[in-house]
Amino acid sequence: MPRQNRWRRPISQRPPWPAVVIAAVGIAFFALAFMGLLWKVPWASAWHVLSAAGSRKALRLSLVCSVWATVLAMFFGVPIAWLLARLDFPGRGIARALCTLSMVLPPVVAGIALFYALGRRGILGQYLDRWFGITLPFTTAGVVVAQTFVAMPFLILTVEAAFRQQDLQYEDAARTLGASRWYLFRRVTLPAIRPGLIAGGVLAWARALGEFGATITFAGNFPGRTQTMPLAIYLAAETNPEEALVLSLVLVAVSFGVLVALRDRYLQSRSTPAL
Amino acid sequence: MSLDARVVCSRGSLEVDVALAAEPGEVIAILGPNGAGKSTILRCLAGLLPLEDGHVQLDNVDLDRPTADVFVRPEHRSIGFVFQNYLLFPSMTALENVAFGLRARGMSARQARSQAAAWIERVGLTDHAAHLPSALSGGQAQRIALARAMATEPRLLLLDEPLAALDAGTRSEVRRELQHHLRTFHGVRILVTHDPLDAYALADRVVVLQAGKVVQQGTLTDVTARPKSRYVADLVGVNLVKGTASFGVLTTPSGATVQTSDDVNGAAFALIQPRSIALYRSPPDGSPRNVWATTVTDIDPRSHRVRLDGPIPLIAEVTVAALDALALQAGDQLWASVKASEITIYPA
Amino acid sequence: MAVKLLTSRVVPAVTALALVAACASTTSYTSATTTAAPATTMTAPTSKGQITVFAASSLTAAFTDLGAAFTKAHPEVRVTFSFDASSALVTQITQGAPADMFASADTANMDKLTAASLTASTPVVFATNALSIIVPAGNPKGIKAPGDLANTTLKVVLCDPTVPCGKYAKQSLDAAKVAVTPVSLEQNVKGVVTKVTTGEADAGIAYVTDVKAAGDKASGVDIPAAVNVVAKYPIASIKSSTHHDIDAAFIAFVTSQEGQAILAVSGFGKP
């Protein structure tokens, strides 16, 4: 496309300067916080901290649990989102509120709630313990449960919006071609909501990774089993701020890396809408 | 393969009640204005919309019969549907689109793709097999949509305004191709269109639909020769007068009379060709027994047609020379006359 | 139903869980603090004001009562408390948190402040505490001695070794030559107490004062004096305080007969 004469460039192509200024301030706000970390990091002792077994255990546990939590959030969240988007049933508003409540509450409250539901003397937990010998507190599974509980709403909201935006005519077309409902869901619906699914998955993963309040309340704190990075950082912050700083930077770096890798193109649908 | 259907359903304020039957090898065109219910009928035949009453029977097998609580889901019917906006799956290539129906019905991916490739070759788009729908032109997309619908070899092929989304130039070319492909298809073919050219080129029989009801059926020639609806009359470009005839004299509900030379009684239509109408500045004194006082409401210089308002609204066609000679303007008072022998009258 | 559950449990639970008690114990302390003899009179403060006392979470009940009694005697003064793990409080004070006084669960944390020249007065030890095994009410698992905690089928919670009660617990267990595999390392002693009183854990090691404070929700199992630790609780005023006279009065009150009586009710020992 030929480069236009500067004087003649239409006003509509230039971004409005108030928006640019406000956005720049906002971006600087974020950048400043992370630059503060980078500035204060004791690079000399950083390696020593990182190679400590506790740090590696915490990081590994964080990554494993957050991925599991994301998978569970998707497994339960996609059907919930589908029902909320497609089916008009009585009490739908309440169902949606329930499923997104944990997003609004302070995480500690979520942890307490899980405690009294699934703890050894909890409503359901007591039967799990008595009949099956399953206990969730103090276990890695408990960490995953706590993370899933707080992360799922992010996925549900994003995916529900994607389902609502979907053009249902394509499903008609697929049905006339002989697609069963499951085949249709797999090959037409899921690809159509892919950007929303990915965005929702990333949000849920990020939330799970940073989860602290519910984890420490429900799952407790034990290195290698339930001590995730946020817990390790919190403990270190009291007694060894340097260690806390290094661990914080690691968490920031990992999260930043994943988010950057999730480039624009994965968040856009594969095609432009036909016709 | 035959179709026997009576579609009764309502869509919003429109109530559709249409009986449709197709003999083996017949191509039927459903013709009608927008909002007549044409697409609704197709959706009911496909099972995308359940019937409220009536039935759909394909090859003597009930697909939908509310009274007997029979409803076969669209995915279990042997149908192919070409949608008005094609609805090619945007994230799949042309080949994957065409193969979709085959794979959905259980065929292996490899086999489905090779069959799909054969279909794509048949519509002449092998070069575009790997393209996404967004990279296809309108005509190409239409052909892929057709290939996709036919690939599963359905017993009933439904086409919803297949050429409407194309521009005029592409349309005639694609129409020819569609004609060719439809002829090679074995099964019931039903297409919906508002363009009589489509009906002419592609269909054996035309069903004219207005406000959810069939107003006329027959070959296109028959239907256009003796239109029984304002819609077809406008399509063909003739004047249609509806009324009650008594020994060849048609009386309209408003009281105007049309003299014809045929002996027809009862509810009837009178067809007046625009070129049969003669226009006079003063009341003519001659043999034509039909003379009406009219006022000019509109003049179209391109088609040499003059719109007249009077006891019977008419459209008259005059030569260019005559237009100049008469120096017509809107609001002019004219006398229109037609010979009785030039008016066709037939029962409604 | 969920709402009722939350409101009936949230307040006490959140209060308990919000406290992060870091019991970072170090080696036995040197004579950086003095043991004061209880005074029988109180010096009246010479100004109005509000003081903020940062105190170890094990002092929650006792100091709240002390504060109420102090205010009754000195109506022009208001005392507010911030209860948390001693190590957490020290970090906050060194970062500049507005504390007038600091009462620690061990001398090691107080030493950190004196070493950084942040204390205005010489720390005074005003109470002692000892460890106790804490179990759910009725002692359902029948624990009798520290050695029973080694049973791997038991769910035992301890404080994290970085907080005073955790370090003390480790000391005590080492002395008793008992190896315990805890299921969780809580960040403050209140966390241990909550896990035990709700029945989630079968046993934990907390302070004697915590067992008393838990009332009928928990029972205690004594740890023999030979393997128990004596936790010394020092108090000092912070340099940045603007109410040194009120601070002095409070310290005097804490070490007075009345103050000591209040501490004894909670189960603290004499300094």
PDB file of N, CA and C in Angstrom, chain C residues 103-163:
ATOM      1  N   ALA C 103       6.390  -6.841  71.739  1.00  0.00           N
ATOM      2  CA  ALA C 103       6.478  -7.933  72.714  1.00  0.00           C
ATOM      3  C   ALA C 103       6.701  -9.207  71.916  1.00  0.00           C
ATOM      4  N   SER C 104       7.845  -9.858  72.140  1.00  0.00           N
ATOM      5  CA  SER C 104       8.226 -10.991  71.306  1.00  0.00           C
ATOM      6  C   SER C 104       8.047 -12.314  72.039  1.00  0.00           C
ATOM      7  N   ALA C 105       7.908 -13.375  71.247  1.00  0.00           N
ATOM      8  CA  ALA C 105       7.765 -14.712  71.854  1.00  0.00           C
ATOM      9  C   ALA C 105       9.131 -15.338  72.125  1.00  0.00           C
ATOM     10  N   ASP C 106      10.180 -14.698  71.665  1.00  0.00           N
ATOM     11  CA  ASP C 106      11.503 -15.208  71.988  1.00  0.00           C
ATOM     12  C   ASP C 106      12.499 -14.051  71.995  1.00  0.00           C
ATOM     13  N   THR C 107      13.647 -14.309  72.557  1.00  0.00           N
ATOM     14  CA  THR C 107      14.636 -13.228  72.673  1.00  0.00           C
ATOM     15  C   THR C 107      15.379 -13.018  71.369  1.00  0.00           C
ATOM     16  N   ALA C 108      15.438 -14.055  70.535  1.00  0.00           N
ATOM     17  CA  ALA C 108      16.205 -13.924  69.284  1.00  0.00           C
ATOM     18  C   ALA C 108      15.643 -12.813  68.413  1.00  0.00           C
ATOM     19  N   ASN C 109      14.310 -12.783  68.307  1.00  0.00           N
ATOM     20  CA  ASN C 109      13.713 -11.737  67.472  1.00  0.00           C
ATOM     21  C   ASN C 109      13.934 -10.363  68.087  1.00  0.00           C
ATOM     22  N   MET C 110      13.826 -10.263  69.435  1.00  0.00           N
ATOM     23  CA  MET C 110      14.064  -8.974  70.087  1.00  0.00           C
ATOM     24  C   MET C 110      15.508  -8.544  69.835  1.00  0.00           C
ATOM     25  N   ASP C 111      16.441  -9.500  69.887  1.00  0.00           N
ATOM     26  CA  ASP C 111      17.851  -9.174  69.653  1.00  0.00           C
ATOM     27  C   ASP C 111      18.042  -8.553  68.276  1.00  0.00           C
ATOM     28  N   LYS C 112      17.271  -9.004  67.317  1.00  0.00           N
ATOM     29  CA  LYS C 112      17.408  -8.429  65.974  1.00  0.00           C
ATOM     30  C   LYS C 112      17.135  -6.931  66.003  1.00  0.00           C
ATOM     31  N   LEU C 113      16.134  -6.551  66.803  1.00  0.00           N
ATOM     32  CA  LEU C 113      15.804  -5.131  66.868  1.00  0.00           C
ATOM     33  C   LEU C 113      16.873  -4.343  67.604  1.00  0.00           C
ATOM     34  N   THR C 114      17.330  -4.888  68.740  1.00  0.00           N
ATOM     35  CA  THR C 114      18.355  -4.167  69.496  1.00  0.00           C
ATOM     36  C   THR C 114      19.622  -4.049  68.667  1.00  0.00           C
ATOM     37  N   ALA C 115      19.938  -5.086  67.913  1.00  0.00           N
ATOM     38  CA  ALA C 115      21.139  -5.038  67.081  1.00  0.00           C
ATOM     39  C   ALA C 115      21.015  -3.957  66.024  1.00  0.00           C
ATOM     40  N   ALA C 116      19.795  -3.709  65.581  1.00  0.00           N
ATOM     41  CA  ALA C 116      19.599  -2.676  64.563  1.00  0.00           C
ATOM     42  C   ALA C 116      19.343  -1.322  65.194  1.00  0.00           C
ATOM     43  N   SER C 117      19.544  -1.222  66.513  1.00  0.00           N
ATOM     44  CA  SER C 117      19.348   0.034  67.261  1.00  0.00           C
ATOM     45  C   SER C 117      17.961   0.598  67.092  1.00  0.00           C
ATOM     46  N   LEU C 118      16.981  -0.276  67.110  1.00  0.00           N
ATOM     47  CA  LEU C 118      15.616   0.197  66.937  1.00  0.00           C
ATOM     48  C   LEU C 118      14.835   0.236  68.244  1.00  0.00           C
ATOM     49  N   THR C 119      15.439  -0.278  69.301  1.00  0.00           N
ATOM     50  CA  THR C 119      14.726  -0.260  70.580  1.00  0.00           C
ATOM     51  C   THR C 119      15.141   0.981  71.378  1.00  0.00           C
ATOM     52  N   ALA C 120      14.154   1.527  72.117  1.00  0.00           N
ATOM     53  CA  ALA C 120      14.449   2.711  72.919  1.00  0.00           C
ATOM     54  C   ALA C 120      14.808   2.349  74.346  1.00  0.00           C
ATOM     55  N   SER C 121      14.221   1.236  74.808  1.00  0.00           N
ATOM     56  CA  SER C 121      14.522   0.837  76.186  1.00  0.00           C
ATOM     57  C   SER C 121      15.167  -0.542  76.173  1.00  0.00           C
ATOM     58  N   THR C 122      15.783  -0.875  77.249  1.00  0.00           N
ATOM     59  CA  THR C 122      16.354  -2.226  77.358  1.00  0.00           C
ATOM     60  C   THR C 122      15.201  -3.212  77.472  1.00  0.00           C
ATOM     61  N   PRO C 123      15.206  -4.247  76.655  1.00  0.00           N
ATOM     62  CA  PRO C 123      14.095  -5.211  76.708  1.00  0.00           C
ATOM     63  C   PRO C 123      13.971  -5.845  78.094  1.00  0.00           C
ATOM     64  N   VAL C 124      12.734  -6.015  78.505  1.00  0.00           N
ATOM     65  CA  VAL C 124      12.438  -6.607  79.812  1.00  0.00           C
ATOM     66  C   VAL C 124      11.663  -7.899  79.594  1.00  0.00           C
ATOM     67  N   VAL C 125      12.135  -8.997  80.192  1.00  0.00           N
ATOM     68  CA  VAL C 125      11.383 -10.262  80.081  1.00  0.00           C
ATOM     69  C   VAL C 125      10.227 -10.217  81.054  1.00  0.00           C
ATOM     70  N   PHE C 126       9.022 -10.346  80.557  1.00  0.00           N
ATOM     71  CA  PHE C 126       7.853 -10.190  81.432  1.00  0.00           C
ATOM     72  C   PHE C 126       7.072 -11.484  81.638  1.00  0.00           C
ATOM     73  N   ALA C 127       7.383 -12.492  80.861  1.00  0.00           N
ATOM     74  CA  ALA C 127       6.636 -13.748  81.030  1.00  0.00           C
ATOM     75  C   ALA C 127       7.427 -14.878  80.401  1.00  0.00           C
ATOM     76  N   THR C 128       7.045 -16.076  80.770  1.00  0.00           N
ATOM     77  CA  THR C 128       7.622 -17.248  80.125  1.00  0.00           C
ATOM     78  C   THR C 128       6.488 -18.154  79.670  1.00  0.00           C
ATOM     79  N   ASN C 129       6.812 -18.991  78.736  1.00  0.00           N
ATOM     80  CA  ASN C 129       5.820 -19.911  78.226  1.00  0.00           C
ATOM     81  C   ASN C 129       6.495 -21.253  78.008  1.00  0.00           C
ATOM     82  N   ALA C 130       5.714 -22.249  77.945  1.00  0.00           N
ATOM     83  CA  ALA C 130       6.270 -23.581  77.683  1.00  0.00           C
ATOM     84  C   ALA C 130       5.444 -24.224  76.586  1.00  0.00           C
ATOM     85  N   LEU C 131       5.985 -25.249  75.991  1.00  0.00           N
ATOM     86  CA  LEU C 131       5.265 -25.947  74.933  1.00  0.00           C
ATOM     87  C   LEU C 131       4.360 -27.020  75.508  1.00  0.00           C
ATOM     88  N   SER C 132       3.349 -27.308  74.751  1.00  0.00           N
ATOM     89  CA  SER C 132       2.464 -28.399  75.131  1.00  0.00           C
ATOM     90  C   SER C 132       1.993 -29.072  73.849  1.00  0.00           C
ATOM     91  N   ILE C 133       1.717 -30.356  73.948  1.00  0.00           N
ATOM     92  CA  ILE C 133       1.079 -31.003  72.813  1.00  0.00           C
ATOM     93  C   ILE C 133      -0.400 -30.630  72.875  1.00  0.00           C
ATOM     94  N   ILE C 134      -0.955 -30.240  71.751  1.00  0.00           N
ATOM     95  CA  ILE C 134      -2.371 -29.894  71.727  1.00  0.00           C
ATOM     96  C   ILE C 134      -3.114 -30.919  70.877  1.00  0.00           C
ATOM     97  N   VAL C 135      -4.209 -31.393  71.399  1.00  0.00           N
ATOM     98  CA  VAL C 135      -4.993 -32.398  70.680  1.00  0.00           C
ATOM     99  C   VAL C 135      -6.468 -31.988  70.687  1.00  0.00           C
ATOM    100  N   PRO C 136      -7.275 -32.552  69.794  1.00  0.00           N
ATOM    101  CA  PRO C 136      -8.697 -32.215  69.801  1.00  0.00           C
ATOM    102  C   PRO C 136      -9.315 -32.606  71.142  1.00  0.00           C
ATOM    103  N   ALA C 137     -10.400 -31.922  71.495  1.00  0.00           N
ATOM    104  CA  ALA C 137     -11.034 -32.147  72.785  1.00  0.00           C
ATOM    105  C   ALA C 137     -11.288 -33.627  73.009  1.00  0.00           C
ATOM    106  N   GLY C 138     -10.889 -34.102  74.182  1.00  0.00           N
ATOM    107  CA  GLY C 138     -11.127 -35.502  74.489  1.00  0.00           C
ATOM    108  C   GLY C 138      -9.983 -36.411  74.082  1.00  0.00           C
ATOM    109  N   ASN C 139      -8.976 -35.851  73.450  1.00  0.00           N
ATOM    110  CA  ASN C 139      -7.795 -36.644  73.056  1.00  0.00           C
ATOM    111  C   ASN C 139      -8.193 -37.948  72.364  1.00  0.00           C
ATOM    112  N   PRO C 140      -8.858 -37.856  71.198  1.00  0.00           N
ATOM    113  CA  PRO C 140      -9.397 -39.065  70.551  1.00  0.00           C
ATOM    114  C   PRO C 140      -8.344 -40.107  70.183  1.00  0.00           C
ATOM    115  N   LYS C 141      -7.118 -39.642  69.915  1.00  0.00           N
ATOM    116  CA  LYS C 141      -6.125 -40.639  69.523  1.00  0.00           C
ATOM    117  C   LYS C 141      -5.295 -41.113  70.714  1.00  0.00           C
ATOM    118  N   GLY C 142      -5.659 -40.640  71.904  1.00  0.00           N
ATOM    119  CA  GLY C 142      -5.004 -41.152  73.113  1.00  0.00           C
ATOM    120  C   GLY C 142      -3.510 -40.914  73.169  1.00  0.00           C
ATOM    121  N   ILE C 143      -3.121 -39.664  72.897  1.00  0.00           N
ATOM    122  CA  ILE C 143      -1.684 -39.379  72.918  1.00  0.00           C
ATOM    123  C   ILE C 143      -1.267 -39.083  74.354  1.00  0.00           C
ATOM    124  N   LYS C 144      -0.155 -39.650  74.768  1.00  0.00           N
ATOM    125  CA  LYS C 144       0.261 -39.484  76.164  1.00  0.00           C
ATOM    126  C   LYS C 144       1.598 -38.796  76.317  1.00  0.00           C
ATOM    127  N   ALA C 145       2.456 -38.907  75.316  1.00  0.00           N
ATOM    128  CA  ALA C 145       3.804 -38.343  75.458  1.00  0.00           C
ATOM    129  C   ALA C 145       4.341 -37.932  74.093  1.00  0.00           C
ATOM    130  N   PRO C 146       5.375 -37.105  74.085  1.00  0.00           N
ATOM    131  CA  PRO C 146       5.944 -36.687  72.797  1.00  0.00           C
ATOM    132  C   PRO C 146       6.289 -37.858  71.885  1.00  0.00           C
ATOM    133  N   GLY C 147       6.699 -38.955  72.467  1.00  0.00           N
ATOM    134  CA  GLY C 147       7.072 -40.108  71.661  1.00  0.00           C
ATOM    135  C   GLY C 147       5.922 -40.606  70.790  1.00  0.00           C
ATOM    136  N   ASP C 148       4.681 -40.419  71.256  1.00  0.00           N
ATOM    137  CA  ASP C 148       3.535 -40.892  70.474  1.00  0.00           C
ATOM    138  C   ASP C 148       3.393 -40.144  69.154  1.00  0.00           C
ATOM    139  N   LEU C 149       3.974 -38.942  69.078  1.00  0.00           N
ATOM    140  CA  LEU C 149       3.827 -38.134  67.870  1.00  0.00           C
ATOM    141  C   LEU C 149       4.582 -38.734  66.686  1.00  0.00           C
ATOM    142  N   ALA C 150       5.480 -39.659  66.965  1.00  0.00           N
ATOM    143  CA  ALA C 150       6.250 -40.257  65.879  1.00  0.00           C
ATOM    144  C   ALA C 150       5.408 -41.221  65.064  1.00  0.00           C
ATOM    145  N   ASN C 151       4.253 -41.587  65.591  1.00  0.00           N
ATOM    146  CA  ASN C 151       3.347 -42.506  64.887  1.00  0.00           C
ATOM    147  C   ASN C 151       2.962 -41.922  63.526  1.00  0.00           C
ATOM    148  N   THR C 152       3.333 -42.620  62.460  1.00  0.00           N
ATOM    149  CA  THR C 152       3.113 -42.042  61.118  1.00  0.00           C
ATOM    150  C   THR C 152       1.660 -42.043  60.685  1.00  0.00           C
ATOM    151  N   THR C 153       0.812 -42.755  61.394  1.00  0.00           N
ATOM    152  CA  THR C 153      -0.591 -42.698  61.008  1.00  0.00           C
ATOM    153  C   THR C 153      -1.276 -41.460  61.550  1.00  0.00           C
ATOM    154  N   LEU C 154      -0.596 -40.753  62.426  1.00  0.00           N
ATOM    155  CA  LEU C 154      -1.171 -39.541  62.990  1.00  0.00           C
ATOM    156  C   LEU C 154      -0.903 -38.345  62.089  1.00  0.00           C
ATOM    157  N   LYS C 155      -1.861 -37.437  62.034  1.00  0.00           N
ATOM    158  CA  LYS C 155      -1.643 -36.185  61.311  1.00  0.00           C
ATOM    159  C   LYS C 155      -1.190 -35.154  62.327  1.00  0.00           C
ATOM    160  N   VAL C 156       0.079 -34.833  62.302  1.00  0.00           N
ATOM    161  CA  VAL C 156       0.647 -33.882  63.264  1.00  0.00           C
ATOM    162  C   VAL C 156       0.985 -32.584  62.533  1.00  0.00           C
ATOM    163  N   VAL C 157       0.596 -31.466  63.135  1.00  0.00           N
ATOM    164  CA  VAL C 157       0.992 -30.180  62.549  1.00  0.00           C
ATOM    165  C   VAL C 157       1.926 -29.468  63.507  1.00  0.00           C
ATOM    166  N   LEU C 158       2.923 -28.844  62.912  1.00  0.00           N
ATOM    167  CA  LEU C 158       3.875 -28.080  63.711  1.00  0.00           C
ATOM    168  C   LEU C 158       3.964 -26.685  63.116  1.00  0.00           C
ATOM    169  N   CYS C 159       4.618 -25.786  63.853  1.00  0.00           N
ATOM    170  CA  CYS C 159       4.898 -24.488  63.263  1.00  0.00           C
ATOM    171  C   CYS C 159       6.108 -24.640  62.349  1.00  0.00           C
ATOM    172  N   ASP C 160       6.190 -23.762  61.363  1.00  0.00           N
ATOM    173  CA  ASP C 160       7.353 -23.772  60.486  1.00  0.00           C
ATOM    174  C   ASP C 160       8.598 -23.399  61.299  1.00  0.00           C
ATOM    175  N   PRO C 161       9.723 -24.071  61.051  1.00  0.00           N
ATOM    176  CA  PRO C 161      10.928 -23.783  61.852  1.00  0.00           C
ATOM    177  C   PRO C 161      11.388 -22.339  61.790  1.00  0.00           C
ATOM    178  N   THR C 162      10.883 -21.575  60.818  1.00  0.00           N
ATOM    179  CA  THR C 162      11.326 -20.189  60.744  1.00  0.00           C
ATOM    180  C   THR C 162      10.605 -19.302  61.741  1.00  0.00           C
ATOM    181  N   VAL C 163       9.551 -19.802  62.375  1.00  0.00           N
ATOM    182  CA  VAL C 163       8.854 -18.992  63.381  1.00  0.00           C
ATOM    183  C   VAL C 163       9.165 -19.543  64.775  1.00  0.00           C
TER     184      VAL C 163
END
